[in-house]
PDB file of C-alpha atoms in Angstrom:
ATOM      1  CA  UNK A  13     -64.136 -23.752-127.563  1.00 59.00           C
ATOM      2  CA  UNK A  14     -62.389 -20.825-125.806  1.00 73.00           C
ATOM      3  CA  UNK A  15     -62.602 -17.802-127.494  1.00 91.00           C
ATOM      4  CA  UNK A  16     -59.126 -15.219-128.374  1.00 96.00           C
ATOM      5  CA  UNK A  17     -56.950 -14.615-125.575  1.00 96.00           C
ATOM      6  CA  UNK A  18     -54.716 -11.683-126.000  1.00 97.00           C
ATOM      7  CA  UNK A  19     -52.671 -10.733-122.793  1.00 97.00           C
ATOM      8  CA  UNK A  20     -51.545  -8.430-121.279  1.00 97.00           C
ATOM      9  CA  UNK A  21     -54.871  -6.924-120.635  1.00 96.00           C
ATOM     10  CA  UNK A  22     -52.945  -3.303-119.603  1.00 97.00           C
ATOM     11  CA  UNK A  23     -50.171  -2.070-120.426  1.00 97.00           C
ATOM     12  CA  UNK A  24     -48.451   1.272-118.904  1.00 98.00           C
ATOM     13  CA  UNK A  25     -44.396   2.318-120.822  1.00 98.00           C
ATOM     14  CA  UNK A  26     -42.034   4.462-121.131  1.00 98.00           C
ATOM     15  CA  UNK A  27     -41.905   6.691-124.629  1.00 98.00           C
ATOM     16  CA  UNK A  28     -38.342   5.370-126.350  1.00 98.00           C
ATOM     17  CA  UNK A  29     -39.527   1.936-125.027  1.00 98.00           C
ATOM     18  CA  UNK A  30     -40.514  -1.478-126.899  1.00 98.00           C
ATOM     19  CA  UNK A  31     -43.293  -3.528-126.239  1.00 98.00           C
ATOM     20  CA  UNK A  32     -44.350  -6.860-127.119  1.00 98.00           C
ATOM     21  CA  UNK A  33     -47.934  -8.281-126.973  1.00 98.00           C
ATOM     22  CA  UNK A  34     -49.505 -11.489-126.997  1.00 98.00           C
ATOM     23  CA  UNK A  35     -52.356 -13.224-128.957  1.00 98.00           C
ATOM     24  CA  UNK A  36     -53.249 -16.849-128.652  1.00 97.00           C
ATOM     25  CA  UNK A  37     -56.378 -17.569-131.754  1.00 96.00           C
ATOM     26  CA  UNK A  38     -59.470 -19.969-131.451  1.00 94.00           C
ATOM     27  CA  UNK A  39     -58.340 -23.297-131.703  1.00 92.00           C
ATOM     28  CA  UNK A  40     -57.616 -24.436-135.292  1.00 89.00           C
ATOM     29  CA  UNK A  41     -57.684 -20.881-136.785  1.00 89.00           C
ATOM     30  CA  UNK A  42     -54.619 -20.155-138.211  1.00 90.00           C
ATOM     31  CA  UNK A  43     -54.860 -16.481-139.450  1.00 92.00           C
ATOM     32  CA  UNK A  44     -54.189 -13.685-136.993  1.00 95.00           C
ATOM     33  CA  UNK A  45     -54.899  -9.822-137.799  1.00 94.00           C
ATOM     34  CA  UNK A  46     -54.119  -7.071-135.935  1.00 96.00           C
ATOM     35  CA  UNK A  47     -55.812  -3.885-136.000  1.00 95.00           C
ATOM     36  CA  UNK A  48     -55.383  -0.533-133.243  1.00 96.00           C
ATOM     37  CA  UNK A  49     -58.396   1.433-132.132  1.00 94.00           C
ATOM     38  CA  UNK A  50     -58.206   5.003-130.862  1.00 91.00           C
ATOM     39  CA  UNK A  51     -60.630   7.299-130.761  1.00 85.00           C
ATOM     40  CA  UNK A  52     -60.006   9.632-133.375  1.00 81.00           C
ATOM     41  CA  UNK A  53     -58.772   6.814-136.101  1.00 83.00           C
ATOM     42  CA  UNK A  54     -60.890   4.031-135.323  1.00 87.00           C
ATOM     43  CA  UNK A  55     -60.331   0.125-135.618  1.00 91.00           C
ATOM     44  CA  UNK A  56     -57.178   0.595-138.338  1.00 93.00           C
ATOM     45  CA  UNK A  57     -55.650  -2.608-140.060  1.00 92.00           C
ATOM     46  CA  UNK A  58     -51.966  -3.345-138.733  1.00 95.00           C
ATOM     47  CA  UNK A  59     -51.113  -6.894-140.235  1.00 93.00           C
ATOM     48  CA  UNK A  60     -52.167 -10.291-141.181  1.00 93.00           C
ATOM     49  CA  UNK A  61     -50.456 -13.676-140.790  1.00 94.00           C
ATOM     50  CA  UNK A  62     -51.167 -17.369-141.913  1.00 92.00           C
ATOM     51  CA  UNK A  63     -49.353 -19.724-141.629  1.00 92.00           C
ATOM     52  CA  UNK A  64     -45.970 -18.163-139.710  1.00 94.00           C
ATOM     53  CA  UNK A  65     -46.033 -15.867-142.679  1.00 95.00           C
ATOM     54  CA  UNK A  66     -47.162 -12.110-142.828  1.00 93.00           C
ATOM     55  CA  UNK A  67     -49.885 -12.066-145.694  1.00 89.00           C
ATOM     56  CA  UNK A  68     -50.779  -8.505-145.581  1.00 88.00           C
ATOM     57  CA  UNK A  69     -49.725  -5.339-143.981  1.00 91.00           C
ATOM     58  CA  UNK A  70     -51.627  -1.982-143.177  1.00 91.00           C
ATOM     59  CA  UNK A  71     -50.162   1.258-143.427  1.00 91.00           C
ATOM     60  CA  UNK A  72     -48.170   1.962-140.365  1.00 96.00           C
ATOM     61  CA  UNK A  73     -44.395   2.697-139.748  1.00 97.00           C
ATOM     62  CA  UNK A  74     -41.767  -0.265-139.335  1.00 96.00           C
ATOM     63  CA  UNK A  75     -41.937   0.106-135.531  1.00 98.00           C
ATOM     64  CA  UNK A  76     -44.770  -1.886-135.906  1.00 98.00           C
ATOM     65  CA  UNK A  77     -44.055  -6.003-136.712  1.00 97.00           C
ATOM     66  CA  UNK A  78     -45.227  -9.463-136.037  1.00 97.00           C
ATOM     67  CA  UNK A  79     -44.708 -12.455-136.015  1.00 97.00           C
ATOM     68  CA  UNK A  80     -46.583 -15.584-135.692  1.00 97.00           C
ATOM     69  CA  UNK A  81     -45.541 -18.558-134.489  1.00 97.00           C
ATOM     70  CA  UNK A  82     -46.228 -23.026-135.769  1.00 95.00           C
ATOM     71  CA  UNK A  83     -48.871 -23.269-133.417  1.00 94.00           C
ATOM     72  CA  UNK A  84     -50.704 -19.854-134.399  1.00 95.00           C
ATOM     73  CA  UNK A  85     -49.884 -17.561-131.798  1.00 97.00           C
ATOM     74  CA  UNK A  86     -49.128 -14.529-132.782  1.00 98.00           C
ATOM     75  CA  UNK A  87     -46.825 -11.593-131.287  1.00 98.00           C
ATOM     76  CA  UNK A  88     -46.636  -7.576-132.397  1.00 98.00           C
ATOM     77  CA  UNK A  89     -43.734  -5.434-131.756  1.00 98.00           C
ATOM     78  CA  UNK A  90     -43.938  -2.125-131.174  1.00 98.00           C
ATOM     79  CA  UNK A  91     -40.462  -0.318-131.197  1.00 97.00           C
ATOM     80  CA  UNK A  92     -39.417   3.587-130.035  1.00 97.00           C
ATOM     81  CA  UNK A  93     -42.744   3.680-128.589  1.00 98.00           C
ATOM     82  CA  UNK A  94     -44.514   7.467-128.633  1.00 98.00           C
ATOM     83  CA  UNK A  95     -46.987   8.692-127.426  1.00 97.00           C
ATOM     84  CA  UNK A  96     -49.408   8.380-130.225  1.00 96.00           C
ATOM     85  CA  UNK A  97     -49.086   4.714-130.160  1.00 97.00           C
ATOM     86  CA  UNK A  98     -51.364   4.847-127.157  1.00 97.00           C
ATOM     87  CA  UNK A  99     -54.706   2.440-127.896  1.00 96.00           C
ATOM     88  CA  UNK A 100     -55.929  -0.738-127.580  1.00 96.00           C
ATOM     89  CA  UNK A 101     -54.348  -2.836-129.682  1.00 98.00           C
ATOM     90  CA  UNK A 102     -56.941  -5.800-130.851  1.00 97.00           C
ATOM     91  CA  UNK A 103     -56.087  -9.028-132.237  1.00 97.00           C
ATOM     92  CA  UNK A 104     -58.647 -11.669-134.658  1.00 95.00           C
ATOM     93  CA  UNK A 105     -58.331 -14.615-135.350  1.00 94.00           C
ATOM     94  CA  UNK A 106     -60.471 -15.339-138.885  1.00 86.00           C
ATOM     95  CA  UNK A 107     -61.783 -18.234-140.565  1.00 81.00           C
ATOM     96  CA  UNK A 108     -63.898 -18.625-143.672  1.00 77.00           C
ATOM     97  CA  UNK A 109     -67.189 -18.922-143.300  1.00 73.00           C
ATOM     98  CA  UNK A 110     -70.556 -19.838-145.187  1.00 71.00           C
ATOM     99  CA  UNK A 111     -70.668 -15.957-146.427  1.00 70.00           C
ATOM    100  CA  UNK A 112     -67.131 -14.033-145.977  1.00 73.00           C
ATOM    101  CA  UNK A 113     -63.824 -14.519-143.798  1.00 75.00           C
ATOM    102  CA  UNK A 114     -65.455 -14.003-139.835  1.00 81.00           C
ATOM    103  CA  UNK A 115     -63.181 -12.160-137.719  1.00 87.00           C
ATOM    104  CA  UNK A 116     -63.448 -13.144-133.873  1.00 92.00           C
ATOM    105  CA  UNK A 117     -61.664 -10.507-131.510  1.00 95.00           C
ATOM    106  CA  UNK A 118     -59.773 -10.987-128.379  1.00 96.00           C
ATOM    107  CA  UNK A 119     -60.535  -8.195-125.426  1.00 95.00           C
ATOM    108  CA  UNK A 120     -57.316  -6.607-126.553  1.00 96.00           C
ATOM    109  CA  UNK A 121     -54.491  -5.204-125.082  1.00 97.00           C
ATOM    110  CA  UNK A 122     -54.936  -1.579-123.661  1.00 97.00           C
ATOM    111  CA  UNK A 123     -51.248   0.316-123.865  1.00 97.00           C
ATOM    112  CA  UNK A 124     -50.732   3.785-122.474  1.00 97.00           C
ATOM    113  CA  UNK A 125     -47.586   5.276-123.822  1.00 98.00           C
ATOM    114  CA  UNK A 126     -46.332   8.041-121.033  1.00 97.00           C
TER     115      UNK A 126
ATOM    116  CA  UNK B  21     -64.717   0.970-118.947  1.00 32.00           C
ATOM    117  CA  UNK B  22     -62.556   1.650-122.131  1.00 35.00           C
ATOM    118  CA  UNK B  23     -63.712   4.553-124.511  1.00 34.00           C
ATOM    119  CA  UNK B  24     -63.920   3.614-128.038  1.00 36.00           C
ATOM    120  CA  UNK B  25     -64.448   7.153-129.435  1.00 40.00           C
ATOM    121  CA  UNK B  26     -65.105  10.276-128.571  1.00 47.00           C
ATOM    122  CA  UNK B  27     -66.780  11.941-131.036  1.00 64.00           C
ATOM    123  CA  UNK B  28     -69.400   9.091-131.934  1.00 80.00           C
ATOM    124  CA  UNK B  29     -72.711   9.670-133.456  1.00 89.00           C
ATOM    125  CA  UNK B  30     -75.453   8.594-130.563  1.00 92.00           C
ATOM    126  CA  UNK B  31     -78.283   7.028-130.720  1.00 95.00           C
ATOM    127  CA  UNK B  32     -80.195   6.898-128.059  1.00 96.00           C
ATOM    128  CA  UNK B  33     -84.040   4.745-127.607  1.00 97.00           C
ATOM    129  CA  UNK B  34     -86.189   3.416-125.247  1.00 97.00           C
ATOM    130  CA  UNK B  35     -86.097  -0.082-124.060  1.00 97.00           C
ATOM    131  CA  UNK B  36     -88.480  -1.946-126.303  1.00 97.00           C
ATOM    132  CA  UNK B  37     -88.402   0.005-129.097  1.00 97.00           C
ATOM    133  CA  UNK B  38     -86.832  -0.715-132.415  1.00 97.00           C
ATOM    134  CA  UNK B  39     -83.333   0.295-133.176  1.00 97.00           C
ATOM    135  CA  UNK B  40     -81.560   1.242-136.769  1.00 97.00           C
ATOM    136  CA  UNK B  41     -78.072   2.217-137.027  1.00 97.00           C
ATOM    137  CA  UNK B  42     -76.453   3.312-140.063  1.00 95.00           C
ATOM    138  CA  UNK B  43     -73.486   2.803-142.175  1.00 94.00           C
ATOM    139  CA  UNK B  44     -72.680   4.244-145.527  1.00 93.00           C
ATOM    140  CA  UNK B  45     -69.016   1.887-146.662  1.00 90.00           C
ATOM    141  CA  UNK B  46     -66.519   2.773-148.790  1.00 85.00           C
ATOM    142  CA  UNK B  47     -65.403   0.560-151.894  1.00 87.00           C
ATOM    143  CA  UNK B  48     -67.786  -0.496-153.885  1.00 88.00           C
ATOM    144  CA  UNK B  49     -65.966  -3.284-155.057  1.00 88.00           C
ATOM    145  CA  UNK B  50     -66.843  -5.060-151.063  1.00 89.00           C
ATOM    146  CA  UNK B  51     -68.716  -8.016-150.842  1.00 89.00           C
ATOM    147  CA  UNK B  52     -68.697  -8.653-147.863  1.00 91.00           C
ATOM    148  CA  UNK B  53     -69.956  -6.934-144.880  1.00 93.00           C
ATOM    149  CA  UNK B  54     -70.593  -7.488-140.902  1.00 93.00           C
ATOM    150  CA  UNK B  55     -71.741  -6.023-138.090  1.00 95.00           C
ATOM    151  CA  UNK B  56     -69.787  -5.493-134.720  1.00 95.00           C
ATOM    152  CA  UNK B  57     -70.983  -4.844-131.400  1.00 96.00           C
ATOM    153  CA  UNK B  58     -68.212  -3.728-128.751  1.00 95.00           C
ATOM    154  CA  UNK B  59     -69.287  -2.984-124.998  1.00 94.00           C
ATOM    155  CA  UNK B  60     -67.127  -1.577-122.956  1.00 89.00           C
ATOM    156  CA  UNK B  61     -63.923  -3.125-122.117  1.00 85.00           C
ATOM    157  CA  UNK B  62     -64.215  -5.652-124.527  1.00 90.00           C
ATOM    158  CA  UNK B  63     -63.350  -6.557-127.931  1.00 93.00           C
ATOM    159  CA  UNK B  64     -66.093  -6.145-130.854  1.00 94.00           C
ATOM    160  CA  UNK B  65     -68.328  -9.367-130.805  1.00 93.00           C
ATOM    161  CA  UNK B  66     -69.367 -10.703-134.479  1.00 91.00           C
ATOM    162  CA  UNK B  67     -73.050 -10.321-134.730  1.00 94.00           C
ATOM    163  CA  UNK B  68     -74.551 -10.817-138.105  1.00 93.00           C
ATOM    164  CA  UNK B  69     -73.011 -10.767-141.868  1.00 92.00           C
ATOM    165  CA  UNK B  70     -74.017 -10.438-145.488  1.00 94.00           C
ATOM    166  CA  UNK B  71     -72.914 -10.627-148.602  1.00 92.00           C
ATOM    167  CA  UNK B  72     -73.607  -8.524-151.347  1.00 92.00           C
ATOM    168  CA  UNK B  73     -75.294 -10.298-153.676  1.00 93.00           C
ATOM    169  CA  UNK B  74     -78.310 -10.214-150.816  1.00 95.00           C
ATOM    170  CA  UNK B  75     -80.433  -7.373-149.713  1.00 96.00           C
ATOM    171  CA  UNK B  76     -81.156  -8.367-146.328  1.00 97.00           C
ATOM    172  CA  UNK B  77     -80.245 -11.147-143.699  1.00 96.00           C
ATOM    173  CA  UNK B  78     -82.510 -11.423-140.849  1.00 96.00           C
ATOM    174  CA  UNK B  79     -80.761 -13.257-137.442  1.00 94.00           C
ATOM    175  CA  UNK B  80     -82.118 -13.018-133.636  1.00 93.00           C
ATOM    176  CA  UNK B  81     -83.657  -9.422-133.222  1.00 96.00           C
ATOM    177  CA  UNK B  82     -81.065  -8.624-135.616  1.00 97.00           C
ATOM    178  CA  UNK B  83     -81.752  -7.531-139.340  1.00 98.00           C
ATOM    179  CA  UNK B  84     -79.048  -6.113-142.071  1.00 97.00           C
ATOM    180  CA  UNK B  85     -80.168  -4.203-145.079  1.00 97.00           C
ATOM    181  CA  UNK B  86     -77.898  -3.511-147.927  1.00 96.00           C
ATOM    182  CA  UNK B  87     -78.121  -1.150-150.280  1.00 95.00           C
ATOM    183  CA  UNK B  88     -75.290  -1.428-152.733  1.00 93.00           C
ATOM    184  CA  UNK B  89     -76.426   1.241-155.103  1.00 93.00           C
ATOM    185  CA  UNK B  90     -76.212   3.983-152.498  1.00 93.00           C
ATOM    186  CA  UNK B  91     -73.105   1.817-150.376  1.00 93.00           C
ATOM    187  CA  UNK B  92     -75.423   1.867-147.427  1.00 94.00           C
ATOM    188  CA  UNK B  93     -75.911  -0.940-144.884  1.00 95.00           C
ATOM    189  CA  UNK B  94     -78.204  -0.672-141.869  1.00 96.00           C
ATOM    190  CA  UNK B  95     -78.610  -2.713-138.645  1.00 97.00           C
ATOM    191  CA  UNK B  96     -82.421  -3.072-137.321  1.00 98.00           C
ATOM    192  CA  UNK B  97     -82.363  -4.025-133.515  1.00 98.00           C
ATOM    193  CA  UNK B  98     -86.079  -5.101-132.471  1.00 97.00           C
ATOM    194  CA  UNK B  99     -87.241  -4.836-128.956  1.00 97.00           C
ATOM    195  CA  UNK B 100     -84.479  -3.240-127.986  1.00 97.00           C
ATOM    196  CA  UNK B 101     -82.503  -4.347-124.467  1.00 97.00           C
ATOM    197  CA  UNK B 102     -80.904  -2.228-121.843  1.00 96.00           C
ATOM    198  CA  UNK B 103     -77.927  -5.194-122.473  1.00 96.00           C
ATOM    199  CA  UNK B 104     -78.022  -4.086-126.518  1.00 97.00           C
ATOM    200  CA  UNK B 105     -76.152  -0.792-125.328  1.00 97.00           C
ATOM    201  CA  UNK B 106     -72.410  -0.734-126.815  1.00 96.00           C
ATOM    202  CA  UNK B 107     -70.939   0.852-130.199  1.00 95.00           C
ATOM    203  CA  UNK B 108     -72.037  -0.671-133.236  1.00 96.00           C
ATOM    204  CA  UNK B 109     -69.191  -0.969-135.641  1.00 93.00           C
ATOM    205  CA  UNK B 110     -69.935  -2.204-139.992  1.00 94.00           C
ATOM    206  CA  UNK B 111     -66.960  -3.748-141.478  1.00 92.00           C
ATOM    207  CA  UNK B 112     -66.537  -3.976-145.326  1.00 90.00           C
ATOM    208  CA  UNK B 113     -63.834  -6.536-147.028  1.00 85.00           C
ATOM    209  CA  UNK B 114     -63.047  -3.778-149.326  1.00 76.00           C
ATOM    210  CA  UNK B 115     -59.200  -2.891-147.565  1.00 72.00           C
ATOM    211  CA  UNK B 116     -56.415  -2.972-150.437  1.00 70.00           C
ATOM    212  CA  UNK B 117     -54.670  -5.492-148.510  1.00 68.00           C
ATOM    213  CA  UNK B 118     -57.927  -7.715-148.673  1.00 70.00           C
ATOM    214  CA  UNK B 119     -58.084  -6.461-144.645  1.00 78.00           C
ATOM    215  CA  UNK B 120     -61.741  -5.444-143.323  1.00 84.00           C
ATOM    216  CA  UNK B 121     -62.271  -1.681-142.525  1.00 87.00           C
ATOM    217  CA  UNK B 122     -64.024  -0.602-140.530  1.00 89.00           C
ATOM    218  CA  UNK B 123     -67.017   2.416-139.679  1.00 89.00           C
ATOM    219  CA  UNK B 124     -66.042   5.043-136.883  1.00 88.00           C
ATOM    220  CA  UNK B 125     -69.018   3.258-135.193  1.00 92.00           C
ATOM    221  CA  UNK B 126     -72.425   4.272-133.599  1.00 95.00           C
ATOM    222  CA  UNK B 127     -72.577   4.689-129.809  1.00 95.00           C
ATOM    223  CA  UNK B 128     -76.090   2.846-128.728  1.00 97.00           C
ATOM    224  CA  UNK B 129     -77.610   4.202-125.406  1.00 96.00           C
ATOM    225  CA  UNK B 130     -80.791   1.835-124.521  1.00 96.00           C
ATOM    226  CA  UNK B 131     -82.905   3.604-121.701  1.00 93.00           C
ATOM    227  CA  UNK B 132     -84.853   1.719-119.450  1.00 88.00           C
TER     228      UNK B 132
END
C-alpha cells in the first residue's frame, strides 16, 4: 500500500507570491491534516478535511486554506506569502485505529519564502 | 538533511544501551497519545501509541509509559541502534479542534 505522497518535495518563492501544494493520502483514508514545522514553533495544526469538507482549523491567518478534493487529495493555499511562512509544510492522512485516530505523514513539502 | 529544530533537548547514548526520552503533555483531558520518530528529510514515522486508560504498551524495542497524574509519557528504546538516531516527537489528542499537538521533540544521537 503506498504510503502519503505530498509533492513538490522543494519549494523556493517570491515574498507577495502564492503557492499551492499537493497531498495525495493512503489509499482509502479519507481525512487529510495539515500541520507546518519550523524550528522555533514546532509541528503546529493548520487544518483538517473529510470528506471534501474542512472539519477543523488551527490557528493561522486566512492566507492559509484547503481544499480537498472526491477522491481525497488534498491541496493548501498559501496566499501573500512572507517570509515567516518558510517550513516544511507536512501533510497526514488519519484513520481510526484499535486505540486513537493514527496519523501517517507524507515527507512534506519544504518551502523557502525569499 | 532538513533541520527540525534548533534548540532541541539532546540525548545522546551509546549503541546498545537503553534509551528514555521524555515528554510531559499538556491537557489533561487527552487520551490519546503516540510517539513519532522523524529522521532527517523525512516526515515523522508512527511508532507506538497508547491510550490513557493504560500505563504502559510495550512494541519492538519500543516501550511507552504513561503517567497521567503527573501528564508525563516516556519512550524506552532497548538496545539502542546507530539507525534509532532522529527526533523523537509525543503527540497528545488534546488540540481544541480535536487536532493532535505535538512536543518540541527530543533530538536522539546513537554513537557507535
Amino acid at each position: 500500500k503506498a504510503g502519503v505522497t505530498q509533492t513538490p518535495r522543494y519549494l523556493i518563492k517570491t515574498r507577495g507570491q502564492q503557492v499551492t501544494l499537493s497531498c495525495s493520502p493512503i489509499s482509502g483514508h479519507r481525512s487529510v491534516s495539515w500541520y507546518q514545522q519550523t524550528p522555533g514553533q514546532g509541528l503546529q495544526f493548520l487544518f483538517e478535511y473529510f470528506s471534501e469538507t474542512q472539519r477543523n482549523k488551527g490557528n493561522f491567518p486566512g492566507r492559509f486554506s484547503g481544499r480537498q478534493f472526491s477522491n481525497s487529495r488534498s491541496e493548501m493555499n498559501v496566499s501573500t506569502l512572507e517570509l515567516g511562512d518558510s517550513a516544511l509544510y507536512l501533510c497526514a492522512s488519519t484513520v481510526l485505529g484499535g486505540y486513537g485516530t493514527e496519523a501517517f505523514f507524507g515527507q512534506g513539502t519544504r518551502l523557502t519564502v525569499v | 538533511g532538513e533541520s527540525v529544530g534548533l534548540h532541541l533537548p539532546t540525548l545522546s547514548v551509546q549503541e546498545g544501551d537503553n534509551s528514555i526520552i521524555n515528554c510531559a503533555y499538556s491537557n489533561s483531558a487527552s487520551d490519546y497519545f503516540i510517539w513519532y520518530k522523524q529522521e532527517s528529510g523525512k516526515g515523522p514515522q508512527f511508532i507506538i501509541d497508547i491510550r490513557s486508560n493504560m500505563d504502559k504498551r510495550q512494541g519492538q524495542r519500543v516501550t511507552v509509559l504513561l503517567n497521567k497524574t503527573v501528564k508525563h509519557l516516556s519512550l524506552q528504546i532497548a538496545a539502542t541502534q546507530p539507525g534509532d538516531s532522529a527526533v523523537y516527537f509525543c503527540a497528545e489528542n488534546g488540540g481544541s479542534q480535536g487536532n493532535l499537538i505535538f512536543g518540541k521533540g527530543t533530538k536522539l544521537s546513537v554513537k557507535p
